Amino acid sequence: MGRRKSRFDRLSARHAEAIISDALSLRRTVLSSQLHLKAHGELFWQLCGLVEKLHEVMASVAEKEPDFRMPDLGLLPLPEGYLTRK
């Protein structure tokens, strides 16, 4: 049996870019809150877990791993053949 198509298989490039942009914005907010709220203990680790989940979602949508040396983690623009995948 083949893999069942998920909703991510039907994303247009515009929708994928919007998801990644929103996730990057949320990531900035979470990282800022860790610094400014001086999160400690359990809250700190929950926020770290949220950032990791955001990275997973962005990598899944962009079909490549985030590159932490690049602005916007190197996830935008999307790969060339994004709309042609099956």
Tab-separated table of N, CA, C and O in Angstrom, residues 3-79:
chain	number	residue	atom	x	y	z
A	3	ARG	N	1.642	5.376	0.566
A	3	ARG	CA	1.455	6.338	1.654
A	3	ARG	C	0.206	7.164	1.392
A	3	ARG	O	-0.039	7.617	0.290
A	4	ARG	N	-0.571	7.354	2.415
A	4	ARG	CA	-1.779	8.154	2.297
A	4	ARG	C	-1.406	9.635	2.247
A	4	ARG	O	-0.548	10.087	2.990
A	5	LYS	N	-2.031	10.366	1.365
A	5	LYS	CA	-1.707	11.786	1.236
A	5	LYS	C	-2.203	12.561	2.443
A	5	LYS	O	-3.296	12.322	2.936
A	6	SER	N	-1.363	13.453	2.904
A	6	SER	CA	-1.747	14.303	4.026
A	6	SER	C	-2.170	15.664	3.495
A	6	SER	O	-2.029	15.963	2.315
A	7	ARG	N	-2.648	16.507	4.385
A	7	ARG	CA	-3.053	17.837	3.950
A	7	ARG	C	-1.858	18.656	3.490
A	7	ARG	O	-1.998	19.581	2.718
A	8	PHE	N	-0.642	18.309	3.940
A	8	PHE	CA	0.539	19.029	3.497
A	8	PHE	C	0.850	18.735	2.029
A	8	PHE	O	1.498	19.519	1.372
A	9	ASP	N	0.391	17.601	1.514
A	9	ASP	CA	0.630	17.279	0.114
A	9	ASP	C	-0.176	18.177	-0.818
A	9	ASP	O	0.102	18.253	-1.998
A	10	ARG	N	-1.183	18.836	-0.286
A	10	ARG	CA	-2.048	19.658	-1.113
A	10	ARG	C	-1.790	21.157	-0.942
A	10	ARG	O	-2.525	21.967	-1.475
A	11	LEU	N	-0.764	21.535	-0.214
A	11	LEU	CA	-0.489	22.949	0.017
A	11	LEU	C	0.031	23.619	-1.250
A	11	LEU	O	0.860	23.065	-1.957
A	12	SER	N	-0.437	24.807	-1.502
A	12	SER	CA	0.154	25.601	-2.572
A	12	SER	C	1.399	26.270	-2.008
A	12	SER	O	1.581	26.351	-0.789
A	13	ALA	N	2.248	26.774	-2.884
A	13	ALA	CA	3.458	27.456	-2.429
A	13	ALA	C	3.093	28.667	-1.569
A	13	ALA	O	3.746	28.953	-0.565
A	14	ARG	N	2.034	29.375	-1.948
A	14	ARG	CA	1.618	30.560	-1.195
A	14	ARG	C	1.197	30.186	0.224
A	14	ARG	O	1.560	30.855	1.184
A	15	HIS	N	0.431	29.102	0.359
A	15	HIS	CA	0.000	28.674	1.689
A	15	HIS	C	1.184	28.171	2.513
A	15	HIS	O	1.273	28.439	3.710
A	16	ALA	N	2.081	27.431	1.877
A	16	ALA	CA	3.260	26.922	2.583
A	16	ALA	C	4.118	28.075	3.079
A	16	ALA	O	4.600	28.061	4.221
A	17	GLU	N	4.307	29.100	2.242
A	17	GLU	CA	5.096	30.255	2.662
A	17	GLU	C	4.419	30.996	3.815
A	17	GLU	O	5.085	31.476	4.722
A	18	ALA	N	3.100	31.073	3.787
A	18	ALA	CA	2.369	31.731	4.878
A	18	ALA	C	2.538	30.953	6.180
A	18	ALA	O	2.732	31.557	7.243
A	19	ILE	N	2.477	29.629	6.118
A	19	ILE	CA	2.659	28.799	7.309
A	19	ILE	C	4.056	28.994	7.878
A	19	ILE	O	4.238	29.184	9.084
A	20	ILE	N	5.062	28.986	6.998
A	20	ILE	CA	6.440	29.149	7.457
A	20	ILE	C	6.649	30.541	8.046
A	20	ILE	O	7.271	30.702	9.092
A	21	SER	N	6.111	31.565	7.395
A	21	SER	CA	6.249	32.936	7.911
A	21	SER	C	5.615	33.069	9.288
A	21	SER	O	6.194	33.675	10.197
A	22	ASP	N	4.420	32.511	9.453
A	22	ASP	CA	3.753	32.558	10.757
A	22	ASP	C	4.543	31.786	11.813
A	22	ASP	O	4.665	32.228	12.957
A	23	ALA	N	5.089	30.640	11.432
A	23	ALA	CA	5.879	29.836	12.372
A	23	ALA	C	7.155	30.563	12.770
A	23	ALA	O	7.567	30.523	13.932
A	24	LEU	N	7.781	31.265	11.813
A	24	LEU	CA	8.980	32.041	12.141
A	24	LEU	C	8.648	33.177	13.104
A	24	LEU	O	9.407	33.450	14.032
A	25	SER	N	7.518	33.811	12.893
A	25	SER	CA	7.092	34.880	13.785
A	25	SER	C	6.813	34.341	15.191
A	25	SER	O	7.232	34.940	16.196
A	26	LEU	N	6.135	33.221	15.260
A	26	LEU	CA	5.859	32.592	16.562
A	26	LEU	C	7.153	32.169	17.235
A	26	LEU	O	7.324	32.333	18.445
A	27	ARG	N	8.106	31.662	16.453
A	27	ARG	CA	9.410	31.262	16.997
A	27	ARG	C	10.115	32.458	17.629
A	27	ARG	O	10.663	32.371	18.723
A	28	ARG	N	10.115	33.602	16.925
A	28	ARG	CA	10.734	34.816	17.481
A	28	ARG	C	10.065	35.218	18.793
A	28	ARG	O	10.737	35.596	19.756
A	29	THR	N	8.751	35.122	18.841
A	29	THR	CA	8.012	35.486	20.053
A	29	THR	C	8.371	34.564	21.214
A	29	THR	O	8.600	35.016	22.336
A	30	VAL	N	8.435	33.266	20.933
A	30	VAL	CA	8.755	32.299	21.991
A	30	VAL	C	10.180	32.506	22.495
A	30	VAL	O	10.424	32.520	23.706
A	31	LEU	N	11.130	32.688	21.576
A	31	LEU	CA	12.517	32.902	22.001
A	31	LEU	C	12.654	34.194	22.797
A	31	LEU	O	13.377	34.250	23.788
A	32	SER	N	11.930	35.220	22.377
A	32	SER	CA	11.954	36.492	23.109
A	32	SER	C	11.359	36.325	24.502
A	32	SER	O	11.874	36.875	25.482
A	33	SER	N	10.289	35.554	24.590
A	33	SER	CA	9.665	35.356	25.903
A	33	SER	C	10.589	34.591	26.846
A	33	SER	O	10.591	34.843	28.046
A	34	GLN	N	11.390	33.680	26.300
A	34	GLN	CA	12.346	32.969	27.154
A	34	GLN	C	13.334	33.951	27.781
A	34	GLN	O	13.701	33.815	28.940
A	35	LEU	N	13.750	34.945	27.008
A	35	LEU	CA	14.716	35.921	27.527
A	35	LEU	C	14.069	36.922	28.462
A	35	LEU	O	14.560	37.180	29.556
A	36	HIS	N	12.949	37.497	28.040
A	36	HIS	CA	12.357	38.602	28.783
A	36	HIS	C	11.553	38.156	29.994
A	36	HIS	O	11.433	38.896	30.962
A	37	LEU	N	10.977	36.985	29.920
A	37	LEU	CA	10.226	36.502	31.077
A	37	LEU	C	11.117	35.758	32.059
A	37	LEU	O	10.675	35.356	33.121
A	38	LYS	N	12.369	35.562	31.657
A	38	LYS	CA	13.305	34.805	32.478
A	38	LYS	C	12.683	33.477	32.909
A	38	LYS	O	12.581	33.157	34.094
A	39	ALA	N	12.235	32.746	31.881
A	39	ALA	CA	11.581	31.468	32.135
A	39	ALA	C	12.555	30.513	32.821
A	39	ALA	O	13.719	30.408	32.442
A	40	HIS	N	12.071	29.829	33.825
A	40	HIS	CA	12.893	28.888	34.584
A	40	HIS	C	12.202	27.535	34.633
A	40	HIS	O	10.988	27.425	34.460
A	41	GLY	N	12.988	26.516	34.882
A	41	GLY	CA	12.470	25.179	35.141
A	41	GLY	C	11.568	24.646	34.055
A	41	GLY	O	11.908	24.651	32.876
A	42	GLU	N	10.399	24.194	34.462
A	42	GLU	CA	9.479	23.516	33.553
A	42	GLU	C	9.027	24.424	32.408
A	42	GLU	O	8.936	23.981	31.264
A	43	LEU	N	8.756	25.678	32.693
A	43	LEU	CA	8.309	26.608	31.645
A	43	LEU	C	9.381	26.765	30.575
A	43	LEU	O	9.087	26.765	29.377
A	44	PHE	N	10.645	26.877	30.984
A	44	PHE	CA	11.743	26.994	30.028
A	44	PHE	C	11.764	25.802	29.087
A	44	PHE	O	11.873	25.955	27.877
A	45	TRP	N	11.639	24.608	29.631
A	45	TRP	CA	11.704	23.401	28.800
A	45	TRP	C	10.465	23.235	27.931
A	45	TRP	O	10.534	22.724	26.824
A	46	GLN	N	9.324	23.702	28.394
A	46	GLN	CA	8.122	23.677	27.556
A	46	GLN	C	8.292	24.611	26.361
A	46	GLN	O	7.912	24.269	25.235
A	47	LEU	N	8.864	25.777	26.586
A	47	LEU	CA	9.103	26.712	25.487
A	47	LEU	C	10.144	26.156	24.514
A	47	LEU	O	10.007	26.303	23.298
A	48	CYS	N	11.168	25.480	25.025
A	48	CYS	CA	12.158	24.834	24.154
A	48	CYS	C	11.499	23.751	23.309
A	48	CYS	O	11.787	23.614	22.112
A	49	GLY	N	10.608	22.992	23.912
A	49	GLY	CA	9.886	21.953	23.178
A	49	GLY	C	9.006	22.543	22.092
A	49	GLY	O	8.896	21.980	20.996
A	50	LEU	N	8.399	23.693	22.374
A	50	LEU	CA	7.579	24.362	21.373
A	50	LEU	C	8.426	24.799	20.184
A	50	LEU	O	8.024	24.627	19.028
A	51	VAL	N	9.602	25.336	20.447
A	51	VAL	CA	10.499	25.755	19.368
A	51	VAL	C	10.900	24.545	18.522
A	51	VAL	O	10.919	24.606	17.286
A	52	GLU	N	11.202	23.428	19.170
A	52	GLU	CA	11.567	22.217	18.424
A	52	GLU	C	10.416	21.740	17.542
A	52	GLU	O	10.627	21.338	16.395
A	53	LYS	N	9.194	21.785	18.051
A	53	LYS	CA	8.026	21.386	17.259
A	53	LYS	C	7.834	22.330	16.073
A	53	LYS	O	7.502	21.897	14.969
A	54	LEU	N	8.045	23.636	16.297
A	54	LEU	CA	7.949	24.589	15.193
A	54	LEU	C	8.975	24.274	14.114
A	54	LEU	O	8.680	24.334	12.921
A	55	HIS	N	10.192	23.908	14.516
A	55	HIS	CA	11.220	23.539	13.545
A	55	HIS	C	10.794	22.309	12.743
A	55	HIS	O	11.011	22.248	11.532
A	56	GLU	N	10.178	21.339	13.405
A	56	GLU	CA	9.707	20.138	12.712
A	56	GLU	C	8.638	20.472	11.677
A	56	GLU	O	8.670	19.968	10.557
A	57	VAL	N	7.695	21.316	12.071
A	57	VAL	CA	6.620	21.695	11.146
A	57	VAL	C	7.188	22.449	9.953
A	57	VAL	O	6.860	22.158	8.803
A	58	MET	N	8.061	23.416	10.218
A	58	MET	CA	8.638	24.203	9.123
A	58	MET	C	9.458	23.320	8.192
A	58	MET	O	9.392	23.471	6.969
A	59	ALA	N	10.219	22.389	8.749
A	59	ALA	CA	11.017	21.484	7.917
A	59	ALA	C	10.117	20.602	7.069
A	59	ALA	O	10.400	20.352	5.891
A	60	SER	N	9.015	20.148	7.640
A	60	SER	CA	8.082	19.308	6.901
A	60	SER	C	7.444	20.074	5.752
A	60	SER	O	7.341	19.568	4.636
A	61	VAL	N	7.023	21.294	6.023
A	61	VAL	CA	6.367	22.094	4.985
A	61	VAL	C	7.362	22.486	3.892
A	61	VAL	O	7.054	22.399	2.707
A	62	ALA	N	8.557	22.917	4.279
A	62	ALA	CA	9.551	23.380	3.312
A	62	ALA	C	10.320	22.249	2.653
A	62	ALA	O	11.044	22.472	1.689
A	63	GLU	N	10.184	21.051	3.178
A	63	GLU	CA	10.888	19.866	2.671
A	63	GLU	C	12.404	19.990	2.759
A	63	GLU	O	13.133	19.469	1.944
A	64	LYS	N	12.882	20.758	3.769
A	64	LYS	CA	14.316	20.819	4.045
A	64	LYS	C	14.510	21.246	5.485
A	64	LYS	O	13.641	21.874	6.085
A	65	GLU	N	15.636	20.878	6.038
A	65	GLU	CA	15.934	21.192	7.433
A	65	GLU	C	16.295	22.667	7.585
A	65	GLU	O	16.925	23.251	6.700
A	66	PRO	N	15.916	23.274	8.701
A	66	PRO	CA	16.305	24.667	8.939
A	66	PRO	C	17.819	24.815	8.999
A	66	PRO	O	18.514	23.961	9.535
A	67	ASP	N	18.324	25.896	8.408
A	67	ASP	CA	19.745	26.214	8.456
A	67	ASP	C	19.889	27.414	9.388
A	67	ASP	O	19.492	28.524	9.041
A	68	PHE	N	20.431	27.195	10.558
A	68	PHE	CA	20.466	28.220	11.590
A	68	PHE	C	21.464	29.341	11.299
A	68	PHE	O	21.509	30.320	11.999
A	69	ARG	N	22.253	29.205	10.227
A	69	ARG	CA	23.198	30.262	9.849
A	69	ARG	C	22.546	31.299	8.946
A	69	ARG	O	23.110	32.341	8.705
A	70	MET	N	21.362	30.995	8.417
A	70	MET	CA	20.722	31.874	7.440
A	70	MET	C	19.520	32.604	8.042
A	70	MET	O	18.875	32.083	8.949
A	71	PRO	N	19.224	33.809	7.512
A	71	PRO	CA	18.014	34.493	7.982
A	71	PRO	C	16.787	33.662	7.645
A	71	PRO	O	16.761	32.970	6.628
A	72	ASP	N	15.802	33.725	8.478
A	72	ASP	CA	14.577	32.934	8.324
A	72	ASP	C	14.875	31.439	8.210
A	72	ASP	O	14.129	30.683	7.599
A	73	LEU	N	15.978	31.028	8.791
A	73	LEU	CA	16.407	29.626	8.845
A	73	LEU	C	16.611	29.009	7.468
A	73	LEU	O	16.685	27.804	7.320
A	74	GLY	N	16.691	29.836	6.448
A	74	GLY	CA	16.911	29.335	5.091
A	74	GLY	C	15.733	28.565	4.526
A	74	GLY	O	15.881	27.828	3.566
A	75	LEU	N	14.550	28.740	5.088
A	75	LEU	CA	13.385	27.975	4.642
A	75	LEU	C	12.602	28.681	3.547
A	75	LEU	O	11.810	28.057	2.854
A	76	LEU	N	12.793	29.972	3.401
A	76	LEU	CA	12.104	30.723	2.355
A	76	LEU	C	13.151	31.314	1.434
A	76	LEU	O	14.179	31.776	1.892
A	77	PRO	N	12.957	31.344	0.170
A	77	PRO	CA	11.813	30.821	-0.573
A	77	PRO	C	11.847	29.301	-0.628
A	77	PRO	O	12.884	28.682	-0.391
A	78	LEU	N	10.731	28.743	-0.983
A	78	LEU	CA	10.602	27.284	-1.051
A	78	LEU	C	11.453	26.724	-2.190
A	78	LEU	O	11.819	27.448	-3.110
A	79	PRO	N	11.747	25.418	-2.149
A	79	PRO	CA	12.534	24.803	-3.211
A	79	PRO	C	11.875	24.967	-4.578
A	79	PRO	O	10.663	25.108	-4.679
